[in-house]
Amino acid sequence: MNSQSPQFSVIPQFASKTSENLSFAGWSPLMYTASYRNGSWVSKGLVKGTRLAIDVSASGVQFGQSVFEGCFAVKRGADILFFRPDQYHQRLSASCKRLCIPIPDKQLFYSALCSVSRPSEQWQLPFESDFVYLRPILLGSNGHIVPIPSDDYEFVILAAPFTRPYNHVGVNLYVEQDYGRTAANGMGAAKTAANYAHIYYPNRLIKGKGFDGILWLDAASHTFLEEANIANIFIETDSGIITPALNGHLLPGITRASVIELLRKEFATNVIEKSIDMNELITLHGNGKIHSVFITGTAVGVQPVASVTYDKKRLSWTVDTPLIMQLRERLIGIQSGNLPDRYGWVTTESDLCDYRQFEGLDV
Ligand SMILES: *Cc1c(COP(=O)(O)O)cnc(C)c1O
């Protein structure tokens, strides 16, 4: 335990609502930790604060050998609910594989989620909420001079109470035509630090110009829609909903997959995953065929997009469409246990961490 750790650390940029109207105030007092040494993961349980003692030449610090996830837990009476933990584990495993990081198995991952979510103080500081965002992080931890995979790794899960207020105003996106988020055959489908560092600069360039984030096009030709900031994007048209198809470098959002399933099964909507040319968006808009545009992500849920600006042309549409509101309510309703879960997406803490399945495991 690090005696210098603060009781909780306020994340300055999250100290108020962000442009996406997402409320975080800081990390909870305890984090889960495990270490990988001599070829196996060993759980070390909960420690106070959010600090690790780590060599600054570690591959995870110096050379980007790190991956993360973003999932959440929901308090429901005396129980805790988790949304699609198998999917988050699967994506974490794929990210680990891409970055040569040893994969924590399902049991370790699930017991870590339960462990970090159980203490009541995790849900109370810096503010009280029934939703706790969980941020698993894995990184190579022994020092190197050259960029090669680490031998040792650390795995932590941070927790932060959060709320997801609906953004009635919608987000305003700027279509980036010079910089790219990720390249074909690159690492865009992995949740790794390397995909975020290079978006700071293009975001800085649009700061103060009335935009909330970037609409990324494919980096090679700047023609096809990819992602909105760090969320997936959907366009509601006259003839159904279109969304960029997963192409190997788009981040395969779990909210994206869930929303597609809900739209198809509960809203009887036609959802087409395909390449979407920016010119197609302009034409659809010109012909008055766009009803709404929205983004999806674990932290934001479902939020409307108010406008997309391309070459100084601002395309805009209605924000508060019934579809967005109902879709969002349906998703959050299932996630919080208030609506029936027909898909087996929600697991209770007692089912997820049934200790009979962990016999002999150090948790
Ligand atoms: C995490 C993330 C998303 C959203 O994925 P969810 O599983 O829905 O949270 C979308 N794009 C990027 C770049 C991301 O990092």
XYZ file of C-alpha atoms and ligand atoms in Angstrom:
378
model
C 0.000 0.000 0.000
C 1.284 3.430 -0.903
C 0.967 5.655 2.152
C 1.279 8.786 -0.005
C -1.794 7.958 -2.033
C -4.519 10.550 -1.784
C -7.906 9.565 -0.399
C -9.198 10.020 -3.912
C -7.732 11.864 -6.824
C -9.821 14.407 -8.660
C -9.242 14.304 -12.388
C -9.102 18.014 -13.253
C -10.598 17.725 -16.743
C -13.474 15.705 -15.337
C -14.136 17.983 -12.396
C -17.205 19.278 -14.191
C -19.365 18.034 -17.002
C -17.384 17.502 -20.155
C -18.460 18.636 -23.595
C -20.200 15.302 -24.029
C -22.154 16.042 -20.895
C -20.676 13.149 -19.037
C -20.150 13.536 -15.344
C -17.123 12.136 -13.608
C -15.461 13.763 -10.662
C -12.524 11.528 -9.818
C -11.346 8.064 -8.956
C -12.637 6.142 -5.975
C -10.373 5.452 -2.974
C -9.404 1.879 -3.876
C -7.962 0.190 -6.942
C -7.604 -3.463 -7.756
C -4.078 -4.690 -8.572
C -2.480 -7.834 -9.978
C 1.042 -8.502 -11.238
C 2.456 -10.780 -13.890
C 5.774 -12.332 -12.852
C 7.580 -15.417 -14.144
C 4.805 -16.319 -16.517
C 1.708 -15.996 -14.370
C -0.747 -13.460 -13.014
C -1.040 -13.113 -9.249
C -3.841 -11.060 -7.755
C -2.777 -8.614 -5.055
C -6.271 -7.359 -4.237
C -7.260 -3.809 -3.377
C -4.841 -1.010 -2.535
C -5.488 2.613 -1.597
C -5.131 5.355 -4.186
C -4.284 5.247 -7.866
C -0.488 5.052 -7.813
C 1.916 2.344 -8.850
C 5.659 2.456 -8.290
C 6.958 1.874 -11.804
C 10.206 2.267 -13.731
C 9.799 5.195 -16.121
C 11.641 3.214 -18.795
C 8.937 0.518 -18.605
C 7.583 -0.466 -22.011
C 4.108 0.525 -20.813
C 5.271 4.068 -20.028
C 7.987 4.737 -22.593
C 6.859 2.699 -25.597
C 3.099 2.450 -25.294
C 2.810 -1.228 -24.409
C -0.440 -0.715 -22.573
C -4.103 -1.494 -23.054
C -7.256 -0.502 -21.215
C -10.972 -1.104 -21.029
C -13.960 0.946 -19.995
C -16.859 -0.952 -18.446
C -19.147 -0.309 -15.497
C -21.078 -1.697 -12.549
C -24.573 -0.733 -11.412
C -25.910 -0.879 -7.874
C -29.315 -2.497 -7.608
C -30.517 -3.006 -4.037
C -27.992 -5.202 -2.311
C -26.700 -6.551 -5.596
C -24.275 -5.244 -8.191
C -24.927 -5.683 -11.900
C -22.350 -5.927 -14.676
C -23.125 -5.331 -18.352
C -21.709 -7.848 -20.855
C -18.516 -8.622 -18.890
C -17.722 -11.431 -21.343
C -17.585 -8.912 -24.195
C -15.282 -6.560 -22.297
C -13.040 -9.501 -21.445
C -13.006 -10.632 -25.050
C -12.039 -7.188 -26.323
C -9.399 -6.803 -23.616
C -7.965 -10.162 -24.673
C -7.839 -9.059 -28.321
C -6.095 -5.808 -27.337
C -3.594 -7.757 -25.177
C -2.855 -10.100 -28.058
C -2.217 -7.190 -30.435
C 0.276 -5.640 -27.980
C 1.929 -8.901 -26.806
C 0.563 -8.497 -23.284
C -0.280 -11.723 -21.390
C -4.063 -12.101 -21.202
C -5.641 -12.219 -17.733
C -8.107 -15.101 -17.898
C -11.851 -14.653 -17.427
C -11.796 -15.743 -13.798
C -9.123 -13.224 -12.884
C -10.891 -10.466 -14.835
C -14.295 -11.213 -13.317
C -12.995 -11.524 -9.768
C -11.123 -8.246 -10.246
C -14.347 -6.507 -11.386
C -16.208 -7.849 -8.345
C -13.400 -7.024 -5.966
C -13.077 -3.378 -7.029
C -16.858 -2.837 -7.062
C -17.762 -4.334 -3.680
C -16.571 -1.733 -1.114
C -19.266 0.867 -0.466
C -16.779 3.767 -0.567
C -16.169 3.043 -4.257
C -19.713 4.309 -4.933
C -19.644 7.348 -2.693
C -16.568 9.441 -3.396
C -16.260 12.086 -4.700
C -20.041 11.863 -5.240
C -22.613 9.155 -4.741
C -24.004 7.286 -7.730
C -25.589 3.965 -8.640
C -23.175 3.730 -11.575
C -19.469 3.092 -11.174
C -17.254 3.321 -14.227
C -14.475 0.725 -14.220
C -11.184 1.251 -15.991
C -8.983 -1.848 -16.288
C -5.436 -0.947 -17.374
C -2.590 -3.335 -18.227
C 0.955 -2.259 -18.886
C 4.443 -3.661 -19.361
C 6.370 -2.740 -16.242
C 10.016 -3.669 -16.392
C 12.522 -1.219 -17.759
C 14.038 -1.381 -21.228
C 16.278 0.717 -23.441
C 14.762 -0.523 -26.677
C 11.102 -1.035 -27.605
C 10.530 -4.723 -26.941
C 7.696 -6.425 -25.022
C 8.103 -6.456 -21.267
C 8.574 -9.594 -19.142
C 6.576 -8.198 -16.222
C 3.141 -6.570 -16.285
C 0.771 -4.759 -13.953
C -3.004 -4.979 -14.123
C -5.126 -2.487 -12.239
C -8.788 -1.560 -12.218
C -9.770 1.953 -11.211
C -13.335 2.872 -10.288
C -15.191 6.186 -10.558
C -18.821 7.008 -9.772
C -20.411 8.582 -12.837
C -23.699 9.756 -14.289
C -24.801 9.924 -17.904
C -27.054 12.946 -18.305
C -28.755 13.211 -21.669
C -27.216 15.930 -23.793
C -30.258 17.747 -25.172
C -28.112 20.152 -27.125
C -26.195 17.438 -28.976
C -22.514 17.401 -29.872
C -21.022 19.407 -32.717
C -18.431 17.523 -34.734
C -15.661 18.762 -36.990
C -14.641 16.533 -39.889
C -10.865 16.174 -39.768
C -9.273 16.188 -43.221
C -5.564 16.390 -42.416
C -4.966 13.986 -39.545
C -6.006 10.367 -39.126
C -7.012 8.430 -36.023
C -5.749 5.070 -37.163
C -4.397 3.349 -40.246
C -5.483 0.237 -42.121
C -3.807 -2.796 -40.504
C -2.824 -0.580 -37.593
C -4.058 -0.792 -34.023
C -7.333 1.142 -34.231
C -9.379 -1.864 -33.144
C -7.331 -2.276 -29.957
C -8.038 -0.192 -26.884
C -4.460 0.930 -26.425
C -2.856 4.210 -25.317
C -1.275 4.492 -28.768
C -4.636 5.332 -30.344
C -5.212 8.376 -28.169
C -1.929 10.276 -27.970
C -2.100 11.444 -31.573
C -5.607 12.863 -31.309
C -4.637 15.546 -28.795
C -3.056 17.799 -31.396
C -5.898 17.793 -33.959
C -8.302 18.364 -31.056
C -6.227 21.313 -29.859
C -6.462 22.880 -33.322
C -10.273 22.989 -33.160
C -10.418 24.162 -29.552
C -12.452 27.305 -28.978
C -14.124 27.050 -32.397
C -17.427 25.690 -31.142
C -16.778 21.995 -31.711
C -17.062 19.220 -29.168
C -14.927 16.729 -31.050
C -13.682 15.294 -34.286
C -15.460 13.126 -36.809
C -12.667 10.886 -38.070
C -12.524 9.774 -41.670
C -10.320 6.951 -42.919
C -6.711 8.112 -42.700
C -5.704 6.979 -46.196
C -8.220 8.832 -48.362
C -10.174 11.020 -45.917
C -13.341 9.792 -47.610
C -15.129 7.311 -45.360
C -16.647 7.926 -41.924
C -14.995 6.068 -39.067
C -15.637 7.311 -35.538
C -16.834 10.360 -33.665
C -14.178 11.364 -31.178
C -13.847 8.167 -29.157
C -17.327 6.862 -29.834
C -19.083 5.015 -32.655
C -21.491 6.875 -34.932
C -24.955 6.098 -36.367
C -27.051 7.961 -38.925
C -30.839 7.645 -38.930
C -32.092 8.042 -42.498
C -35.374 7.660 -44.341
C -34.489 4.094 -45.223
C -33.066 2.856 -41.943
C -29.981 3.382 -39.860
C -26.487 3.290 -41.283
C -23.242 2.940 -39.368
C -19.642 2.435 -40.506
C -18.881 -1.279 -40.839
C -16.088 -2.724 -38.681
C -13.099 -2.697 -40.986
C -10.332 -3.957 -38.731
C -9.274 -0.552 -37.497
C -12.550 0.821 -36.207
C -12.941 0.261 -32.467
C -15.598 -2.464 -32.100
C -17.778 -0.761 -29.503
C -19.767 -2.986 -27.180
C -22.414 -0.263 -26.983
C -22.376 -0.193 -30.803
C -23.051 -3.956 -30.969
C -25.753 -3.733 -28.268
C -27.491 -0.798 -29.942
C -27.499 -2.596 -33.322
C -29.133 -5.617 -31.678
C -31.727 -3.484 -29.876
C -32.557 -1.522 -33.024
C -33.050 -4.693 -35.031
C -34.955 -6.708 -32.439
C -36.871 -4.160 -30.383
C -37.272 -1.229 -32.758
C -37.748 -3.307 -35.919
C -35.315 -0.977 -37.628
C -33.170 -1.772 -40.596
C -29.508 -1.300 -39.588
C -26.954 -1.369 -42.362
C -23.254 -1.657 -41.533
C -21.309 -0.374 -44.524
C -18.676 2.047 -45.759
C -20.169 5.531 -45.577
C -18.666 8.106 -47.913
C -18.645 11.684 -46.586
C -20.268 12.697 -49.891
C -23.122 10.288 -49.184
C -23.734 12.070 -45.885
C -23.751 15.443 -47.668
C -26.180 14.156 -50.316
C -28.488 12.561 -47.743
C -28.492 15.820 -45.815
C -29.088 17.876 -48.978
C -32.096 15.715 -49.822
C -33.494 16.073 -46.316
C -33.152 12.353 -45.667
C -31.278 12.487 -42.366
C -33.552 12.293 -39.317
C -30.820 12.213 -36.708
C -27.233 11.289 -35.971
C -26.054 9.787 -32.695
C -22.962 8.391 -31.030
C -22.512 5.421 -28.703
C -20.001 4.430 -26.059
C -19.927 2.837 -22.616
C -19.449 6.129 -20.814
C -21.703 8.316 -22.983
C -24.373 5.687 -23.629
C -26.363 7.084 -26.568
C -26.054 10.827 -27.276
C -27.294 12.967 -30.142
C -25.072 14.758 -32.643
C -26.301 18.267 -33.474
C -24.058 19.033 -36.426
C -21.178 17.911 -38.607
C -18.933 20.552 -40.166
C -17.054 19.653 -43.349
C -15.114 22.133 -45.458
C -16.763 25.015 -43.604
C -20.213 23.567 -44.469
C -22.322 22.863 -41.440
C -24.771 19.989 -41.741
C -27.352 19.912 -38.974
C -30.608 18.116 -38.090
C -33.023 17.573 -35.234
C -31.501 16.525 -31.938
C -34.303 15.231 -29.725
C -35.741 12.527 -31.973
C -37.965 9.897 -30.331
C -35.639 7.172 -31.624
C -32.583 8.488 -29.795
C -34.516 9.071 -26.562
C -36.190 5.657 -26.638
C -33.042 3.811 -27.617
C -31.129 5.451 -24.828
C -33.849 4.720 -22.272
C -34.043 1.105 -23.406
C -30.299 0.596 -23.149
C -29.932 2.236 -19.738
C -33.087 0.456 -18.538
C -31.593 -2.938 -19.372
C -28.181 -1.986 -17.994
C -29.631 -0.879 -14.660
C -31.986 -3.830 -14.275
C -35.141 -1.711 -14.667
C -36.164 -3.316 -17.962
C -36.176 -7.025 -18.807
C -32.908 -8.319 -20.229
C -33.855 -10.592 -23.098
C -30.294 -11.061 -24.211
C -28.442 -12.310 -21.139
C -26.368 -9.122 -21.121
C -26.638 -8.412 -17.415
C -24.918 -10.527 -14.744
C -25.183 -10.108 -11.002
C -22.081 -9.925 -8.874
C -23.032 -13.152 -7.121
C -23.247 -14.988 -10.455
C -20.136 -13.408 -11.896
C -18.001 -14.159 -8.880
C -19.449 -17.390 -7.600
C -16.505 -18.417 -5.502
C -17.105 -22.101 -6.086
C -15.704 -21.567 -9.568
C -12.577 -19.948 -8.154
C -11.402 -22.752 -5.911
C -7.681 -22.584 -5.471
C -7.493 -19.163 -7.075
C -5.927 -16.387 -5.062
C -8.522 -13.586 -5.194
C -14.002 2.585 -26.198
C -14.143 3.230 -27.512
C -15.366 3.252 -28.208
C -16.670 2.777 -27.606
O -16.687 1.438 -27.269
P -17.703 0.917 -26.156
O -17.392 -0.523 -26.016
O -19.063 1.152 -26.668
O -17.427 1.705 -24.926
C -15.378 3.773 -29.489
N -14.257 4.265 -30.049
C -13.086 4.301 -29.398
C -11.886 4.846 -30.090
C -12.989 3.787 -28.101
O -11.835 3.822 -27.457
